[in-house]
Short mmCIF file of C-alpha atoms in Angstrom, two decimals:
data_model
loop_
_atom_site.label_atom_id
_atom_site.label_comp_id
_atom_site.label_asym_id
_atom_site.label_seq_id
_atom_site.Cartn_x
_atom_site.Cartn_y
_atom_site.Cartn_z
CA MET A 172 10.26 25.84 -23.16
CA THR A 173 9.52 24.43 -19.71
CA PHE A 174 6.49 22.56 -21.05
CA PHE A 175 8.54 20.82 -23.74
CA VAL A 176 11.41 19.93 -21.37
CA LEU A 177 8.93 18.52 -18.86
CA PHE A 178 7.17 16.21 -21.31
CA ILE A 179 10.26 15.22 -23.31
CA VAL A 180 12.05 14.12 -20.13
CA LEU A 181 8.89 12.33 -18.95
CA PHE A 182 8.44 10.33 -22.17
CA ILE A 183 12.16 9.49 -22.41
CA MET A 184 12.11 8.11 -18.88
CA LEU A 185 8.93 6.12 -19.56
CA ALA A 186 10.39 4.81 -22.83
CA ILE A 187 13.52 3.44 -21.14
CA GLY A 188 11.45 1.63 -18.51
CA VAL A 189 11.65 3.96 -15.50
CA PRO A 190 8.69 3.27 -13.16
CA VAL A 191 5.88 5.78 -13.64
CA GLY A 192 6.18 7.42 -10.21
CA PHE A 193 9.93 7.98 -10.57
CA ALA A 194 9.47 9.21 -14.16
CA ILE A 195 6.91 11.82 -13.10
CA GLY A 196 9.01 12.93 -10.13
CA GLY A 197 12.26 12.96 -12.13
CA ALA A 198 10.79 14.96 -15.02
CA THR A 199 9.32 17.48 -12.60
CA MET A 200 12.57 18.00 -10.68
CA VAL A 201 14.69 18.29 -13.85
CA SER A 202 12.33 20.88 -15.34
CA MET A 203 11.99 22.74 -12.05
CA TYR A 204 15.78 22.91 -11.53
CA PHE A 205 16.80 23.95 -15.04
CA CYS A 206 13.77 25.89 -16.32
CA SER A 207 12.32 27.76 -13.35
CA ASN A 208 13.24 29.80 -10.30
CA LEU A 209 11.18 27.73 -7.89
CA ASN A 210 12.82 26.44 -4.74
CA MET A 211 13.29 22.65 -4.92
CA VAL A 212 11.85 22.38 -1.41
CA VAL A 213 8.37 22.68 -2.92
CA ASN A 214 8.80 19.10 -4.19
CA ALA A 215 8.59 17.78 -0.65
CA GLN A 216 5.89 20.26 0.36
CA TYR A 217 3.51 19.36 -2.45
CA CYS A 218 4.30 15.63 -2.20
CA PHE A 219 3.06 15.80 1.37
CA SER A 220 0.04 17.98 0.61
CA GLY A 221 -0.96 15.60 -2.19
CA ILE A 222 -1.55 12.73 0.21
CA ASN A 223 -2.42 14.76 3.33
CA SER A 224 -6.11 14.79 2.52
CA PHE A 225 -9.08 13.32 4.38
CA THR A 226 -10.81 12.53 1.06
CA VAL A 227 -7.74 10.77 -0.36
CA MET A 228 -7.66 8.53 2.73
CA ALA A 229 -10.59 6.65 1.19
CA ILE A 230 -8.29 5.16 -1.48
CA PRO A 231 -6.19 2.78 0.69
CA PHE A 232 -9.28 1.65 2.61
CA PHE A 233 -11.26 0.83 -0.55
CA MET A 234 -8.17 -1.03 -1.84
CA LEU A 235 -7.99 -3.06 1.37
CA ALA A 236 -11.72 -3.78 1.26
CA GLY A 237 -11.39 -5.03 -2.32
CA LEU A 238 -8.55 -7.37 -1.41
CA ILE A 239 -10.45 -8.77 1.59
CA MET A 240 -13.52 -9.36 -0.59
CA SER A 241 -11.51 -11.21 -3.22
CA THR A 242 -9.97 -13.61 -0.67
CA GLY A 243 -12.78 -13.84 1.89
CA GLY A 244 -15.51 -15.53 -0.13
CA ILE A 245 -17.50 -12.41 -1.01
CA ALA A 246 -16.38 -12.46 -4.66
CA LYS A 247 -17.40 -16.13 -4.92
CA ARG A 248 -20.94 -15.36 -3.72
CA ILE A 249 -21.15 -12.49 -6.21
CA VAL A 250 -20.25 -14.87 -9.05
CA ASN A 251 -22.89 -17.38 -7.90
CA PHE A 252 -25.54 -14.66 -7.82
CA ALA A 253 -24.58 -13.38 -11.27
CA SER A 254 -24.69 -16.95 -12.60
CA ALA A 255 -28.23 -17.44 -11.29
CA LEU A 256 -29.34 -14.28 -13.08
CA ILE A 257 -27.95 -14.80 -16.58
CA ASP A 258 -26.47 -18.24 -17.24
CA PHE A 259 -29.20 -19.13 -19.79
CA VAL A 260 -27.92 -17.03 -22.75
CA THR A 261 -25.36 -17.78 -25.45
CA GLY A 262 -21.89 -17.21 -24.04
CA ALA A 263 -23.42 -17.60 -20.59
CA LEU A 264 -20.20 -17.90 -18.60
CA GLY A 265 -18.76 -14.85 -20.33
CA CYS A 266 -21.92 -12.91 -19.47
CA VAL A 267 -21.68 -14.12 -15.87
CA THR A 268 -18.11 -12.82 -15.81
CA ILE A 269 -19.13 -9.34 -16.99
CA LEU A 270 -22.07 -9.21 -14.58
CA ALA A 271 -19.89 -10.39 -11.69
CA CYS A 272 -17.37 -7.65 -12.54
CA MET A 273 -20.17 -5.08 -12.38
CA PHE A 274 -21.31 -6.31 -8.96
CA PHE A 275 -17.77 -6.58 -7.63
CA GLY A 276 -16.95 -3.13 -8.99
CA ALA A 277 -19.77 -1.80 -6.81
CA LEU A 278 -17.92 -3.28 -3.82
CA SER A 279 -14.24 -2.55 -4.50
CA GLY A 280 -14.20 0.50 -6.80
CA SER A 281 -10.96 -0.71 -8.41
CA GLY A 282 -10.40 -2.01 -11.93
CA MET A 283 -7.34 -4.08 -11.13
CA ALA A 284 -8.92 -5.59 -8.00
CA THR A 285 -11.99 -6.58 -10.01
CA THR A 286 -9.89 -8.13 -12.79
CA SER A 287 -7.82 -10.08 -10.30
CA ALA A 288 -10.67 -11.28 -8.08
CA ILE A 289 -13.16 -12.28 -10.79
CA GLY A 290 -10.48 -13.42 -13.23
CA GLY A 291 -8.99 -15.83 -10.72
CA MET A 292 -12.32 -17.64 -10.45
CA MET A 293 -13.83 -17.26 -13.92
CA ILE A 294 -10.91 -17.72 -16.35
CA PRO A 295 -10.34 -21.42 -15.40
CA GLU A 296 -14.11 -22.05 -15.60
CA MET A 297 -14.39 -20.38 -19.01
CA LYS A 298 -11.51 -22.46 -20.33
CA LYS A 299 -13.37 -25.64 -19.29
CA LYS A 300 -16.40 -24.46 -21.34
CA GLY A 301 -14.35 -24.03 -24.51
CA TYR A 302 -13.32 -20.37 -24.28
CA SER A 303 -9.75 -19.71 -25.34
CA SER A 304 -7.40 -18.50 -22.60
CA GLU A 305 -6.79 -15.30 -24.56
CA TYR A 306 -10.48 -14.50 -24.96
CA ALA A 307 -11.28 -15.31 -21.32
CA ALA A 308 -8.49 -13.01 -20.13
CA THR A 309 -9.55 -10.19 -22.49
CA LEU A 310 -13.17 -10.45 -21.33
CA VAL A 311 -12.20 -10.22 -17.67
CA CYS A 312 -9.90 -7.25 -18.37
CA PHE A 313 -12.68 -5.25 -20.02
CA GLY A 314 -15.17 -6.34 -17.38
CA GLY A 315 -12.71 -4.93 -14.85
CA ILE A 316 -12.84 -1.41 -16.29
CA VAL A 317 -16.46 -1.10 -15.16
CA GLY A 318 -15.13 -1.10 -11.57
CA PRO A 319 -13.77 2.48 -11.72
CA ILE A 320 -17.14 3.76 -13.01
CA ILE A 321 -19.79 2.09 -10.82
CA PRO A 322 -19.70 3.65 -7.32
CA PRO A 323 -17.90 3.57 -5.02
CA SER A 324 -15.08 4.50 -7.39
CA LEU A 325 -11.45 5.32 -6.61
CA SER A 326 -11.32 7.44 -9.78
CA PHE A 327 -14.16 9.62 -8.53
CA VAL A 328 -12.52 9.98 -5.11
CA LEU A 329 -9.34 11.20 -6.80
CA TYR A 330 -11.17 13.52 -9.18
CA GLY A 331 -13.24 14.95 -6.35
CA ALA A 332 -10.18 15.54 -4.16
CA THR A 333 -8.27 17.16 -7.03
CA THR A 334 -11.03 19.45 -8.33
CA ASN A 335 -13.12 20.02 -5.18
CA THR A 336 -16.11 18.36 -6.84
CA PRO A 337 -18.50 16.66 -4.36
CA VAL A 338 -17.65 12.95 -4.31
CA PRO A 339 -21.23 11.81 -3.47
CA GLU A 340 -22.47 13.59 -6.62
CA LEU A 341 -19.76 11.87 -8.68
CA PHE A 342 -20.80 8.50 -7.24
CA LEU A 343 -24.41 9.14 -8.25
CA ALA A 344 -23.33 10.27 -11.70
CA GLY A 345 -21.42 7.03 -12.28
CA VAL A 346 -24.36 4.66 -11.74
CA LEU A 347 -26.02 4.69 -15.18
CA PRO A 348 -22.81 5.12 -17.26
CA GLY A 349 -21.24 2.17 -15.40
CA ILE A 350 -24.27 -0.06 -15.97
CA PHE A 351 -24.47 1.03 -19.62
CA LEU A 352 -20.78 0.24 -20.20
CA GLY A 353 -21.17 -3.18 -18.59
CA LEU A 354 -24.23 -4.00 -20.71
CA ILE A 355 -22.38 -3.02 -23.90
CA PHE A 356 -19.59 -5.49 -23.03
CA LEU A 357 -22.17 -8.13 -22.18
CA LEU A 358 -23.84 -7.70 -25.58
CA MET A 359 -20.47 -7.82 -27.36
CA ASN A 360 -19.66 -11.11 -25.63
CA ILE A 361 -22.97 -12.64 -26.79
CA LEU A 362 -22.34 -11.54 -30.40
CA ILE A 363 -18.77 -12.90 -30.41
CA CYS A 364 -19.84 -16.22 -28.85
CA LYS A 365 -22.61 -16.61 -31.46
CA LYS A 366 -20.12 -15.94 -34.25
CA THR A 367 -17.48 -18.33 -32.88
CA LYS A 368 -20.10 -20.87 -31.68
CA THR A 369 -18.70 -20.76 -28.15
CA GLU A 370 -21.03 -22.04 -25.43
CA VAL A 371 -24.14 -21.76 -27.61
CA ARG A 372 -27.36 -22.34 -25.69
CA LYS A 373 -28.65 -25.89 -26.30
CA VAL A 374 -32.37 -25.30 -26.72
CA GLU A 375 -33.13 -28.92 -27.61
CA GLU A 376 -32.06 -30.06 -24.14
CA GLU A 377 -34.65 -27.77 -22.57
CA GLN A 378 -37.63 -28.60 -24.79
CA ALA A 379 -38.83 -31.33 -22.44
CA VAL A 380 -39.25 -28.76 -19.66
CA THR A 381 -42.24 -26.42 -19.65
CA PHE A 382 -41.82 -22.67 -19.46
CA LYS A 383 -43.51 -22.65 -16.04
CA GLU A 384 -40.99 -25.17 -14.69
CA LEU A 385 -38.11 -23.23 -16.22
CA LEU A 386 -39.35 -20.03 -14.57
CA GLN A 387 -39.82 -21.74 -11.22
CA ASN A 388 -36.32 -23.25 -11.37
CA ARG A 389 -34.83 -19.87 -12.27
CA ILE A 390 -36.60 -18.10 -9.42
CA LYS A 391 -35.51 -20.84 -7.02
CA ARG A 392 -31.86 -20.51 -8.12
CA ILE A 393 -31.95 -16.73 -7.77
CA TRP A 394 -33.52 -17.05 -4.31
CA ILE A 395 -30.86 -19.54 -3.14
CA ALA A 396 -28.02 -17.41 -4.56
CA THR A 397 -29.49 -14.28 -2.96
CA LYS A 398 -29.88 -16.01 0.42
CA GLU A 399 -26.29 -17.31 0.33
CA GLY A 400 -24.85 -14.02 -0.91
CA ILE A 401 -27.08 -11.58 0.97
CA TRP A 402 -24.22 -10.33 3.16
CA ALA A 403 -22.10 -9.62 0.09
CA LEU A 404 -24.99 -7.96 -1.75
CA LEU A 405 -25.76 -5.74 1.25
CA SER A 406 -22.32 -4.14 1.16
CA PRO A 407 -22.95 -1.50 -1.55
CA THR A 408 -26.35 -0.76 -0.02
CA ILE A 409 -24.77 -0.03 3.36
CA ILE A 410 -21.87 1.98 1.88
CA LEU A 411 -23.81 4.11 -0.60
CA GLY A 412 -26.90 4.35 1.59
CA GLY A 413 -24.79 5.68 4.44
CA ILE A 414 -23.15 8.28 2.20
CA TYR A 415 -26.36 9.63 0.66
CA SER A 416 -28.26 9.62 3.94
CA GLY A 417 -25.51 11.75 5.46
CA ILE A 418 -24.57 9.19 8.12
CA PHE A 419 -20.93 9.12 7.01
CA THR A 420 -18.56 10.60 4.43
CA PRO A 421 -17.02 8.64 1.53
CA THR A 422 -13.80 8.22 3.52
CA GLU A 423 -15.66 6.93 6.56
CA ALA A 424 -17.64 4.68 4.19
CA ALA A 425 -14.36 3.18 2.97
CA CYS A 426 -13.35 2.37 6.56
CA ILE A 427 -16.75 0.82 7.24
CA SER A 428 -16.37 -1.21 4.04
CA VAL A 429 -13.13 -2.71 5.39
CA VAL A 430 -14.66 -3.59 8.77
CA TYR A 431 -17.82 -4.99 7.17
CA SER A 432 -16.00 -7.12 4.58
CA ALA A 433 -13.56 -8.45 7.20
CA PHE A 434 -16.40 -9.29 9.63
CA VAL A 435 -18.51 -11.05 6.97
CA SER A 436 -15.52 -12.95 5.52
CA TYR A 437 -14.16 -14.07 8.91
CA PHE A 438 -17.23 -14.66 11.07
CA ILE A 439 -20.08 -15.40 8.62
CA TYR A 440 -18.57 -16.98 5.49
CA LYS A 441 -15.50 -18.17 7.44
CA ASP A 442 -13.38 -18.18 4.26
CA LEU A 443 -10.87 -15.76 5.78
CA ASN A 444 -8.37 -16.87 8.43
CA LEU A 445 -5.74 -14.89 10.32
CA LYS A 446 -2.93 -15.90 7.97
CA ALA A 447 -4.93 -14.84 4.90
CA LEU A 448 -5.86 -11.57 6.64
CA TYR A 449 -2.18 -10.89 7.38
CA ASN A 450 -1.22 -11.50 3.74
CA THR A 451 -4.09 -9.28 2.60
CA LEU A 452 -2.95 -6.46 4.89
CA LEU A 453 0.60 -6.87 3.57
CA ASP A 454 -0.55 -6.72 -0.07
CA ALA A 455 -2.67 -3.67 0.69
CA ALA A 456 0.28 -1.92 2.37
CA VAL A 457 2.52 -2.52 -0.66
CA LEU A 458 -0.19 -1.39 -3.08
CA ASN A 459 -0.90 1.71 -1.02
CA GLY A 460 2.80 2.56 -0.89
CA ILE A 461 2.98 2.52 -4.67
CA THR A 462 -0.24 4.52 -5.03
CA SER A 463 0.77 7.12 -2.43
CA PHE A 464 4.13 7.66 -4.13
CA LEU A 465 2.36 8.15 -7.47
CA LEU A 466 -0.20 10.46 -5.89
CA GLY A 467 2.43 12.59 -4.15
CA TYR A 468 4.60 13.25 -7.19
CA SER A 469 1.59 13.56 -9.49
CA THR A 470 0.50 16.44 -7.26
CA VAL A 471 3.95 18.08 -7.64
CA PHE A 472 3.78 17.56 -11.42
CA SER A 473 0.31 19.09 -11.61
CA THR A 474 1.19 22.03 -9.37
CA PHE A 475 4.36 22.79 -11.32
CA MET A 476 2.37 22.91 -14.57
CA THR A 477 -0.08 25.28 -12.88
CA PHE A 478 2.83 27.57 -11.93
CA GLU A 479 3.95 27.48 -15.57
CA LYS A 480 0.40 28.33 -16.74
CA VAL A 481 0.04 25.11 -18.73
CA PRO A 482 -3.74 24.84 -18.01
CA GLN A 483 -4.24 28.28 -19.51
CA MET A 484 -2.21 27.27 -22.57
CA ILE A 485 -4.31 24.15 -23.08
CA SER A 486 -7.52 26.12 -22.56
CA THR A 487 -6.45 28.70 -25.15
CA PHE A 488 -5.46 25.97 -27.60
CA LEU A 489 -8.73 24.05 -27.26
CA THR A 490 -10.96 27.12 -27.46
CA THR A 491 -8.97 28.29 -30.50
CA ILE A 492 -9.88 25.04 -32.26
CA SER A 493 -13.58 25.55 -31.54
CA SER A 494 -15.99 27.15 -29.10
CA ASN A 495 -18.42 24.26 -29.58
CA PRO A 496 -18.46 22.08 -26.43
CA PHE A 497 -19.07 18.92 -28.50
CA VAL A 498 -15.97 19.54 -30.63
CA VAL A 499 -13.81 20.38 -27.62
CA LEU A 500 -15.02 17.27 -25.79
CA PHE A 501 -14.05 15.21 -28.85
CA PHE A 502 -10.46 16.51 -28.70
CA ILE A 503 -10.34 16.10 -24.91
CA ASN A 504 -11.39 12.46 -25.35
CA LEU A 505 -8.56 11.95 -27.83
CA ILE A 506 -6.08 13.52 -25.39
CA LEU A 507 -7.28 11.39 -22.47
CA LEU A 508 -7.28 8.17 -24.52
CA PHE A 509 -3.70 8.94 -25.54
CA ILE A 510 -2.69 9.71 -21.94
CA GLY A 511 -4.27 6.41 -20.90
CA LEU A 512 -1.84 4.55 -23.15
CA PHE A 513 1.08 5.58 -20.95
CA LEU A 514 -0.19 6.58 -17.50
CA ASP A 515 -2.11 4.86 -14.74
CA THR A 516 -5.44 6.31 -13.60
CA VAL A 517 -4.00 7.87 -10.42
CA PRO A 518 -1.35 10.16 -11.98
CA ALA A 519 -3.49 10.80 -15.06
CA ILE A 520 -6.39 12.22 -13.03
CA ILE A 521 -4.16 14.23 -10.71
CA VAL A 522 -2.25 15.70 -13.67
CA MET A 523 -4.99 16.19 -16.26
CA ALA A 524 -8.08 17.16 -14.21
CA PRO A 525 -6.74 20.55 -13.03
CA MET A 526 -5.38 21.24 -16.52
CA LEU A 527 -8.61 20.55 -18.40
CA LEU A 528 -11.25 21.69 -15.90
CA PRO A 529 -10.84 25.47 -16.58
CA THR A 530 -11.61 24.86 -20.27
CA VAL A 531 -14.55 22.65 -19.40
CA LYS A 532 -16.05 25.26 -17.07
CA THR A 533 -15.52 28.02 -19.63
CA LEU A 534 -17.62 26.06 -22.14
CA GLY A 535 -20.39 25.47 -19.62
CA ILE A 536 -19.82 21.72 -19.25
CA ASN A 537 -20.88 20.34 -15.88
CA PRO A 538 -17.76 19.34 -13.84
CA VAL A 539 -19.57 16.24 -12.53
CA HIS A 540 -20.37 15.08 -16.07
CA PHE A 541 -16.79 15.78 -17.10
CA GLY A 542 -15.57 13.70 -14.14
CA VAL A 543 -17.52 10.72 -15.49
CA VAL A 544 -16.16 11.30 -19.01
CA MET A 545 -12.60 11.44 -17.66
CA ALA A 546 -13.10 8.31 -15.55
CA VAL A 547 -14.43 6.34 -18.54
CA ASN A 548 -11.56 7.50 -20.78
CA LEU A 549 -8.90 6.50 -18.28
CA ALA A 550 -10.69 3.25 -17.42
CA ILE A 551 -10.42 2.31 -21.11
CA GLY A 552 -6.70 3.03 -20.77
CA LEU A 553 -6.49 0.12 -18.30
CA CYS A 554 -7.02 -2.18 -21.31
CA THR A 555 -4.89 -0.46 -23.95
CA PRO A 556 -1.21 -1.34 -24.42
CA PRO A 557 1.55 -0.55 -23.71
CA TYR A 558 0.52 0.47 -20.14
CA GLY A 559 -2.72 -1.45 -19.67
CA CYS A 560 -2.67 -2.50 -16.03
CA ASN A 561 -5.70 -4.78 -16.40
CA LEU A 562 -4.02 -6.54 -19.33
CA PHE A 563 -0.99 -7.39 -17.20
CA VAL A 564 -3.25 -8.76 -14.44
CA GLY A 565 -5.43 -10.73 -16.87
CA ALA A 566 -2.43 -12.21 -18.69
CA ALA A 567 -0.83 -13.22 -15.38
CA VAL A 568 -4.03 -14.88 -14.11
CA ALA A 569 -4.58 -16.74 -17.42
CA LYS A 570 -0.85 -17.61 -17.67
CA ILE A 571 -0.55 -16.34 -21.25
CA LYS A 572 1.63 -13.83 -23.10
CA LEU A 573 0.30 -10.28 -23.17
CA ASP A 574 0.66 -9.88 -26.93
CA SER A 575 -1.61 -12.89 -27.57
CA MET A 576 -4.56 -10.76 -26.39
CA PHE A 577 -3.99 -7.80 -28.72
CA LYS A 578 -6.18 -9.01 -31.60
CA LEU A 579 -9.07 -9.82 -29.24
CA ILE A 580 -8.88 -6.37 -27.64
CA ILE A 581 -10.13 -4.63 -30.80
CA PRO A 582 -13.90 -5.48 -30.68
CA PHE A 583 -14.17 -4.68 -26.97
CA PHE A 584 -12.16 -1.48 -27.44
CA LEU A 585 -14.53 -0.36 -30.21
CA ALA A 586 -17.50 -1.20 -27.97
CA ALA A 587 -15.93 0.89 -25.20
CA ILE A 588 -15.41 3.83 -27.59
CA PHE A 589 -19.06 3.61 -28.64
CA ALA A 590 -20.13 3.69 -24.97
CA LEU A 591 -17.75 6.60 -24.32
CA ALA A 592 -19.33 8.60 -27.18
CA ILE A 593 -22.83 8.02 -25.77
CA ILE A 594 -21.75 8.96 -22.23
CA THR A 595 -19.90 12.06 -23.51
CA TYR A 596 -22.65 13.48 -25.67
CA ILE A 597 -25.69 12.49 -23.61
CA PRO A 598 -25.03 14.21 -20.25
CA TRP A 599 -28.44 13.02 -19.01
CA LEU A 600 -26.92 9.58 -18.32
CA SER A 601 -24.56 11.15 -15.79
CA LEU A 602 -26.72 13.96 -14.40
CA VAL A 603 -30.21 12.47 -14.19
CA PHE A 604 -29.92 11.59 -10.48
CA ILE A 605 -28.08 14.83 -9.65
CA ASN A 606 -30.60 17.14 -11.32
CA ASN A 607 -33.44 15.39 -9.55
#
């Protein structure tokens, strides 16, 4: 009875437009008051404990680092480097966009930050090359979902804090799946551009140049882009290298990322001034306030369901369907994709990870591998209506209506589902670096 009241109230509140954080908190308090004997004081206690975590402190710092990078010239150097690598294929600018999202995701760890930073630069450029506004926005949105997979990743920090899974292991596990997902989107862009004849490579213009000259020019461009963007490209090396060498923890790495990005943007690239830094700090404070509120009440929601033995109910239900891990993972993927339609990554991980992990462990599935599967599922949710955060950002940057993107979402969504299936059923992609 409590389970049904909890979710009915939650979906009613979401349906009438109540903000997600208030909907989660309201549904929890209504169910707790009318359907249990728990003292309402536990709402405040677990709200506090949900954000009173050294690991969770990494989230606001990675957010701030991402915002500084997007305004301080680092994102621009990343785009230039990506362009030097791959601007010779069909749909070149689209491929540059995906590749830039992959690089920027390795700096910020946030899907929305990646969509905003890369989209602001690449959507106008793609429109000049003949891409439609709708397609350009859709491409950036799906490129942005690679951010929560390639380390450092806010999703992995949350999952690790919620399930006591080592965050450095999750970061390692996300490397190959993140690259694989990005390459799938890159290939899909090339196929679509060939079909629509968008930015097709003009071979006849290059016939007068020998292969040796082409190779020399390419190497020269890559060298110049690397030299200009070396400080930006060093960021993930410093952050991840410091974590895996044991010099600092993921949370300390997030703080170092902020200091490093601010120093490079202000003193080296000189694209960041004091006024821009103030506005960035203000935006980060607002974003962190929203995230912390979500995180606090998501913790209450998750804890209340644990008191009501909901994880055990779900475990019993899933193992009743089948004892085959592949079959259970299939149904878990369906559940997570559905959850991603309505919830942001933060509450979804806090709520669903503790509920599903007992079942996963019972079936012998590695918790680190499952963390990657969950992160990919919920990252796809960033690009699925009605609650696709990346879609809202992409539409706002491209200055188009959200519904104009829906038809173009389908091929990239199918590509993402294909990648999800490979990542789910080939654990080697996630565990190869961990097992070694």
